[in-house]
XYZ file of C-alpha atoms in Angstrom:
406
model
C 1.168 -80.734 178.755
C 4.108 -82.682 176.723
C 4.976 -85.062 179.334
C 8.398 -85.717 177.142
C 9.736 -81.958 178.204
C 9.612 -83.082 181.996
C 12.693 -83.286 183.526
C 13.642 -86.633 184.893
C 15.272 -86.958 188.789
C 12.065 -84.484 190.037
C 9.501 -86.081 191.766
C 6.504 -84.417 189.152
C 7.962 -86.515 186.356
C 6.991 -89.362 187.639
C 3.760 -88.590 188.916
C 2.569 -86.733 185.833
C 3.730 -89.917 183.402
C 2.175 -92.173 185.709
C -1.129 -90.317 186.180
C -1.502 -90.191 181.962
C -0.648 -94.041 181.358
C -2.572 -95.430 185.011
C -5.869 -92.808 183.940
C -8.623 -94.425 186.260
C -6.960 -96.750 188.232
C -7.130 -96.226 192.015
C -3.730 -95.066 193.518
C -5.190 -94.463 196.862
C -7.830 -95.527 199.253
C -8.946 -93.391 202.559
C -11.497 -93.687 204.598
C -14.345 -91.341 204.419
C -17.869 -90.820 205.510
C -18.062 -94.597 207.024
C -16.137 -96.111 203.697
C -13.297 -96.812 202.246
C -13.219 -94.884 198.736
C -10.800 -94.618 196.348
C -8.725 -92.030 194.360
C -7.992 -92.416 190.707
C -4.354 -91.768 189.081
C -6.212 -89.121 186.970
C -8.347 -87.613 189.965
C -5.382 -87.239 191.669
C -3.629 -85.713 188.721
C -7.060 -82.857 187.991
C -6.547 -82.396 192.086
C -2.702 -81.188 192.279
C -3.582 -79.100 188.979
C -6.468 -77.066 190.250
C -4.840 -76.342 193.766
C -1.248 -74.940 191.744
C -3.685 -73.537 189.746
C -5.505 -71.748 192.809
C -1.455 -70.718 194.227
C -0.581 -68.840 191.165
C -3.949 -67.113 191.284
C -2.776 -66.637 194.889
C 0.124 -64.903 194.336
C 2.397 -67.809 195.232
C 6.141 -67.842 193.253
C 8.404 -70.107 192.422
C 10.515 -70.824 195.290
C 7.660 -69.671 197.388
C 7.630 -71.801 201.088
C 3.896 -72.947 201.737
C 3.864 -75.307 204.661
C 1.419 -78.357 204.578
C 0.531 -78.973 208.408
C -2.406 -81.847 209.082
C -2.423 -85.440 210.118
C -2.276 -88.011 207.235
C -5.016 -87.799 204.479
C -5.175 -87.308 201.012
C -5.793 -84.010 200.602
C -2.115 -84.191 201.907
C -0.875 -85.131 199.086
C -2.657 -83.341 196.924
C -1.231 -80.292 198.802
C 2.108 -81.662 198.154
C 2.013 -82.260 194.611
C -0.101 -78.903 193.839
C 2.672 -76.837 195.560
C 6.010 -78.393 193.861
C 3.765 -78.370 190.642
C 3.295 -74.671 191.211
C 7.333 -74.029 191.783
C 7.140 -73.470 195.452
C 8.538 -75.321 198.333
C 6.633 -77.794 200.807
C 7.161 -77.209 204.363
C 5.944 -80.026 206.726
C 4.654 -79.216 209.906
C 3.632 -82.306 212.547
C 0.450 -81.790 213.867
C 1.253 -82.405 217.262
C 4.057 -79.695 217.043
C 3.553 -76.682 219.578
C 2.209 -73.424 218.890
C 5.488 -72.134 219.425
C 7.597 -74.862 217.374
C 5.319 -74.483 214.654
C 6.103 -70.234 214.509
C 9.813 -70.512 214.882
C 8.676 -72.738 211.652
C 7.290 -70.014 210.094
C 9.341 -67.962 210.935
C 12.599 -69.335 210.039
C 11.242 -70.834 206.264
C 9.489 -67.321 205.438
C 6.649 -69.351 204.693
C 4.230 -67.351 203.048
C 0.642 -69.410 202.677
C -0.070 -72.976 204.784
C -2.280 -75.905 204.651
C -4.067 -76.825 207.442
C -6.488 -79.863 208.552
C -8.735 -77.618 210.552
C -9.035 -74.470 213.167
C -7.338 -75.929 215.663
C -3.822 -76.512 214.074
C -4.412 -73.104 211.586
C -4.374 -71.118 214.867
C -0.974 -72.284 215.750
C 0.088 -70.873 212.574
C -1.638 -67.706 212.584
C -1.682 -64.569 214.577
C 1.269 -62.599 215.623
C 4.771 -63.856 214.424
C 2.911 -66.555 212.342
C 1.152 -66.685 208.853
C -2.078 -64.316 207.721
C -2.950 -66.800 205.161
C -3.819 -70.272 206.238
C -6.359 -72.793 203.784
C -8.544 -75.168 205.582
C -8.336 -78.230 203.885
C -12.177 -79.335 205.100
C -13.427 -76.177 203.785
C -11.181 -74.305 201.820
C -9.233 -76.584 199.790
C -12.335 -78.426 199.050
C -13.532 -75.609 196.376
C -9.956 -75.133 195.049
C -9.530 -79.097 194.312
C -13.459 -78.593 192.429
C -13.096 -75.562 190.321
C -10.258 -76.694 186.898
C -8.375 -73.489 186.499
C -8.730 -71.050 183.552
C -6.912 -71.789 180.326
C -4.539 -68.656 181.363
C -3.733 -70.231 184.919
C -3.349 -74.168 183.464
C -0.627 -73.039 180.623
C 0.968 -70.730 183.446
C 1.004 -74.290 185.845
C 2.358 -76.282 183.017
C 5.271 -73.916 182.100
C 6.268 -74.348 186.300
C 6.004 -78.247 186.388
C 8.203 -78.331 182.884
C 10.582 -75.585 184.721
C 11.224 -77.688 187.822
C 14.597 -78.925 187.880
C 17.042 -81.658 189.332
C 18.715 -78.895 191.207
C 15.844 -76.944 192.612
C 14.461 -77.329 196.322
C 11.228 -79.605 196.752
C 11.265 -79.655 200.307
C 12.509 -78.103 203.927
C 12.104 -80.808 206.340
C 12.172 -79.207 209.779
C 14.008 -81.809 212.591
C 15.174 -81.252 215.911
C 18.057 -82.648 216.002
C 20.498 -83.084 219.037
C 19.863 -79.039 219.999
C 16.421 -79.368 220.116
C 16.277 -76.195 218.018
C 13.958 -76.701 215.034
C 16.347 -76.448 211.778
C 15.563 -76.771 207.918
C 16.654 -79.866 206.263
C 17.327 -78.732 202.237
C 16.224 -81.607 200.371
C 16.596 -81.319 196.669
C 14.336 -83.259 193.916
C 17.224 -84.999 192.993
C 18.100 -86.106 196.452
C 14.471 -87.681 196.951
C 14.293 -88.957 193.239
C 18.000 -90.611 193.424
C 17.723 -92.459 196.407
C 14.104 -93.724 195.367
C 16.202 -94.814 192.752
C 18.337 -96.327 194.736
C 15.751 -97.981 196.831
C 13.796 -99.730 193.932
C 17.095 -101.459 193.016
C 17.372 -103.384 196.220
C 13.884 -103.830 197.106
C 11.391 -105.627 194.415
C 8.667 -103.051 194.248
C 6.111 -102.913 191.351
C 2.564 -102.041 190.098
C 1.091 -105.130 191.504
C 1.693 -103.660 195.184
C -0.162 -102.468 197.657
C 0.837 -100.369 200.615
C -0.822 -99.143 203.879
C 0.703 -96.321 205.116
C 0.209 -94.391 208.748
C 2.927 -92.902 209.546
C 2.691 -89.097 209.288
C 4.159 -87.674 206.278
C 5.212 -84.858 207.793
C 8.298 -87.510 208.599
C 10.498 -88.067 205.360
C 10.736 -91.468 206.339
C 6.834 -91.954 205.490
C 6.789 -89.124 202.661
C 9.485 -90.626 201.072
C 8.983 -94.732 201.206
C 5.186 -94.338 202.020
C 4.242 -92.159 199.356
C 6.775 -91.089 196.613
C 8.488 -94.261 196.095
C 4.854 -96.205 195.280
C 3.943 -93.459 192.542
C 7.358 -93.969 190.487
C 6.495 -97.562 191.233
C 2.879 -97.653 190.134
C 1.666 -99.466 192.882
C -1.565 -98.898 195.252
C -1.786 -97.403 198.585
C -4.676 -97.191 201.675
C -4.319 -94.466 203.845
C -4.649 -95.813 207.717
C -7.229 -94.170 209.481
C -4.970 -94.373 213.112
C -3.165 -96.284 214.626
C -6.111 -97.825 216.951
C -7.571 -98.889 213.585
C -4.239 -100.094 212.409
C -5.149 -103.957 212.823
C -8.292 -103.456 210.985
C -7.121 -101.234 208.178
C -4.676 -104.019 207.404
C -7.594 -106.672 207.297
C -9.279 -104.235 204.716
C -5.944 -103.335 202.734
C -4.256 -106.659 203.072
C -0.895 -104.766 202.113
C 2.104 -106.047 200.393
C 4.176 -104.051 202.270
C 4.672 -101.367 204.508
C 7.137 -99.324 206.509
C 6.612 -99.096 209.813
C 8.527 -97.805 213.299
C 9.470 -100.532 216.603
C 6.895 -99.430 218.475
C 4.304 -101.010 215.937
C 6.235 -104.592 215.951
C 6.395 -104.299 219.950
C 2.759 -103.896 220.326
C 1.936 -106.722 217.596
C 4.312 -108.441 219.720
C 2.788 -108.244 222.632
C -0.568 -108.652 221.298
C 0.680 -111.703 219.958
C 1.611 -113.212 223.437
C -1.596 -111.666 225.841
C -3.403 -113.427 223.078
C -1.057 -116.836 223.819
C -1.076 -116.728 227.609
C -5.373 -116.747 227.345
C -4.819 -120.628 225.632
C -4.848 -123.640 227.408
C -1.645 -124.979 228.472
C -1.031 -127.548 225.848
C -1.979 -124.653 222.533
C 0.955 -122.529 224.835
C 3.140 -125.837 223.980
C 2.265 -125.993 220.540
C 2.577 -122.374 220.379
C 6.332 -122.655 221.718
C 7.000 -125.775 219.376
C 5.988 -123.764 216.194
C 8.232 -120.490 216.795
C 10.961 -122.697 217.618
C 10.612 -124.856 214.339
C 9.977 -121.641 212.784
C 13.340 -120.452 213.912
C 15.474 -123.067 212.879
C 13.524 -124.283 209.586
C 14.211 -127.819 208.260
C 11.264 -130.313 207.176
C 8.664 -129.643 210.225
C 8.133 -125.845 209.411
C 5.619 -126.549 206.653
C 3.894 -128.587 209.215
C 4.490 -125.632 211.880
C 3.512 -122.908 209.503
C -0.222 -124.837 208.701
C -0.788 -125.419 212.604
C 0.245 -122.317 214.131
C 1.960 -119.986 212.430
C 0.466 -118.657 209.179
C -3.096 -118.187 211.002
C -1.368 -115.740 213.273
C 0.685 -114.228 210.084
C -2.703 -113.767 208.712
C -4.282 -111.455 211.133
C -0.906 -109.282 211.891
C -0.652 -108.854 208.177
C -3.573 -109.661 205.929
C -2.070 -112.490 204.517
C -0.353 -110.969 201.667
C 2.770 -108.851 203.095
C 6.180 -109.646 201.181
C 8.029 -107.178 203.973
C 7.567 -104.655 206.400
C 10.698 -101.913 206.477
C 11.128 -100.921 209.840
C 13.027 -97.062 210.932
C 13.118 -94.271 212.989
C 14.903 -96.343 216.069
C 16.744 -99.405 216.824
C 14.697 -102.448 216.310
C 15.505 -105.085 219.323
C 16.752 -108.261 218.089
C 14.112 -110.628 219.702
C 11.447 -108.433 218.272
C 12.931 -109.056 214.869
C 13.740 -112.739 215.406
C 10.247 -113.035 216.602
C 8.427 -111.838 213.154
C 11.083 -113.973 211.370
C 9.961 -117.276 212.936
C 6.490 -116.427 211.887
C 7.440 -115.764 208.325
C 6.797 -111.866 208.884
C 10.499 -110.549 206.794
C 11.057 -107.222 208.439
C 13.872 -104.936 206.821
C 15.495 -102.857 209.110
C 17.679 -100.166 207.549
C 18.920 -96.445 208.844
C 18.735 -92.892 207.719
C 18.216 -89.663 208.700
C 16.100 -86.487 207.532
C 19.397 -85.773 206.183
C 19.822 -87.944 203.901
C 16.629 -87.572 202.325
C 15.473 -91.146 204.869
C 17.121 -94.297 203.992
C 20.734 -94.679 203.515
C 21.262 -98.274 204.565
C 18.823 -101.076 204.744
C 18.450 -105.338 205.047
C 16.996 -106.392 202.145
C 15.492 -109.742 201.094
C 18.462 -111.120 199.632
C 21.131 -109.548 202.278
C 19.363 -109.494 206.184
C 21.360 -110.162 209.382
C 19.518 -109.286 212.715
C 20.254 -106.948 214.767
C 22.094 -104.539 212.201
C 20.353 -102.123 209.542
C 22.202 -103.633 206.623
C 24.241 -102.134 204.126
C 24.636 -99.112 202.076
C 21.937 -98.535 199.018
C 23.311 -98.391 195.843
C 25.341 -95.271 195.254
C 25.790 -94.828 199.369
C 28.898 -94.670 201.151
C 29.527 -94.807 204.640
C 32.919 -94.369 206.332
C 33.616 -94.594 209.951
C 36.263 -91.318 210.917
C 38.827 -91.575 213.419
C 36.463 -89.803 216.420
C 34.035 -92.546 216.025
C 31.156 -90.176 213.661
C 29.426 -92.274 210.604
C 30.203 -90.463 207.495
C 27.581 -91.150 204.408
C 28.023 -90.158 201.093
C 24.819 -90.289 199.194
C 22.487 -88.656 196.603
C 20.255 -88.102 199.042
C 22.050 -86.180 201.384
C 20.928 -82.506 201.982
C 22.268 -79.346 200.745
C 22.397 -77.496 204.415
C 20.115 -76.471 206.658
C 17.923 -73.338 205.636
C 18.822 -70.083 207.144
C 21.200 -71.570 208.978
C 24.808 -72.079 207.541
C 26.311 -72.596 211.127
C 24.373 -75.614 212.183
């Protein structure tokens, strides 16, 4: 494939430049049969190929909707790639999503093949008013990612990546909203490549990273920041195995940074003091000392970071986190000040499915508690007279699918 005919603001581009010049190196880690085992750039790369491969053999179009519905793993992503690379259109299902929710789904994005991580979840997309054709990713998927398509079906694959546009749908992120009605958020692949964009000019992100990521992608919040961003990066991910395993996937990863949601900081949090109260009253004291030096700096934090605090930054982290980004809900401002004293930076910033996730953010160089910061580069946001936040940004939708009204 001439990697020079791909069209830039896509999120193949990217991926497919990045797989050729990164060849062998790991770009993810997951955890399988008792170990931790990586993924090569390139493996990757041969993966997404011989799926699209498999969907044109299946049938599938471009513009096609196949929906992608399984808890986080890598065959996620490979899904994900193979089906853009192919022409079609992911749609995202949560696993924990109803039977019902997840036919309206189908029903509503005319999906017309799905992904699924095993029998249960496949039978809440198939049957009456839901999808005939539904790959097992344990089973299934498997084969397809083993067998290299035919020279016929490769050059057929590589005409579809080099046809993908700017302009043309990569995704219809389904989201409740207020009405509790699922609808289909339109998100271009300029809207996710643009505010990536955007993103990597606020926040220093680079090849040397490494990233843990656990929240579902079936969120744009996680797809988006967990996954796309580190490819145009270059960096390295892990792939949590849950979040009861979260504290010792991070010991194994030792991340640079990751995003995360309040309810992780809250339960580090806590963790943090059950852990305190167990000490004997005078480690309490010194315990109390060191957050409060921590808080206000000045020449006794080095002192307070040695004692007390970076032993404790250690185990929450792994030792080498630059940030954690924190969305999805309002992060309480003692919870924040909190990870601040120990030296933990954590970047809270706002979005919506919307607007393809972030629109504004704290950032290293700009962070006041208890806000999410200001707009990303090329983001407006206006307040209008009735009190709604207006936001202007190249990552905002184009509608909702099938559904001009809402």
């Amino acid at each position: 494939m001439d990697l020079s005919r791909l069209q830039d603001r896509t999120t193949l581009a990217p991926f497919f430049r990045q797989a050729e010049r990164f060849g062998d190196r790991p770009l993810i880690h997951h955890h399988r049969e008792g170990g931790w085992r990586p993924v090569s750039w390139r493996e990757m790369r041969d993966r997404a190929l011989a799926i699209a491969g498999r969907l044109v053999e299946e049938g599938i179009r471009p513009g096609d909707r196949v929906i992608v519905m399984a808890p986080n793993r890598v065959e996620w992503l490979n899904a994900d790639t193979a089906i853009q690379a192919a022409g079609a259109i992911t749609v995202p299902v949560y696993p924990s999503s109803t039977k019902d929710t997840a036919r309206a789904i189908v029903e509503n994005s005319e999906a017309v093949l799905a992904f699924a991580g095993d029998d249960q979840l496949a039978a809440k997309l198939k049957g009456p008013g839901g999808l005939q054709r539904v790959v097992l990713m344990d089973s299934e998927l498997a084969g397809w990612m083993s067998t290299p398509p035919g020279s016929e079906t490769l050059a057929e694959v590589e005409r579809r990546i080099l046809a993908v546009g700017p302009d043309d749908l990569a995704t219809i992120v389904y989201t409740s909203g207020t009405t509790g009605e699922p609808k289909g958020v339109m998100l271009t692949q300029r809207a996710i490549a643009d505010i990536i964009d955007s993103c990597l000019e606020v926040f220093p992100i680079g090849e040397d990273d490494v990233s843990l990521s656990f929240l579902p992608f079936s969120h744009i919040f996680e797809r988006v920041n967990g996954a796309y961003l580190g490819v145009v990066a270059g960096g390295t991910g892990y792939l949590a195995r849950s979040f009861d395993t979260l504290v010792e996937d991070i010991a194994v990863a030792r991340p640079t940074l990751m995003t995360g949601v309040p309810r992780v900081f809250e339960k580090m949090h806590q963790a943090v003091m059950a852990e305190v109260e167990k000490q004997p009253a005078w480690k309490q004291s010194l315990f109390r000392w060191a957050l409060r030096t921590g808080r206000a700096g000045g020449p006794l934090r080095p002192l307070a970071d040695r004692l007390v605090l970076k032993p404790i930054r250690t185990r929450l982290t792994g030792g080498r986190l630059r940030f954690f980004v924190s969305g999805g809900a309002p992060l309480a401002p003692h919870i924040e000040e909190f990870f601040w004293a120990l030296g933990i930076k954590i970047l809270q910033g706002w979005g919506m499915t919307e607007t393809a996730s972030g629109a504004t953010s704290n950032t290293l160089e700009a962070h006041r508690v208890g806000t999410v910061g200001r707009p990303l580069p090329r983001v407006e946001v206006r307040i209008a007279g009735d009190g709604e936040l207006l936001v202007k940004s190249p990552g905002n939708m184009t509608g909702y699918y099938r559904n001009q009204k809402a």
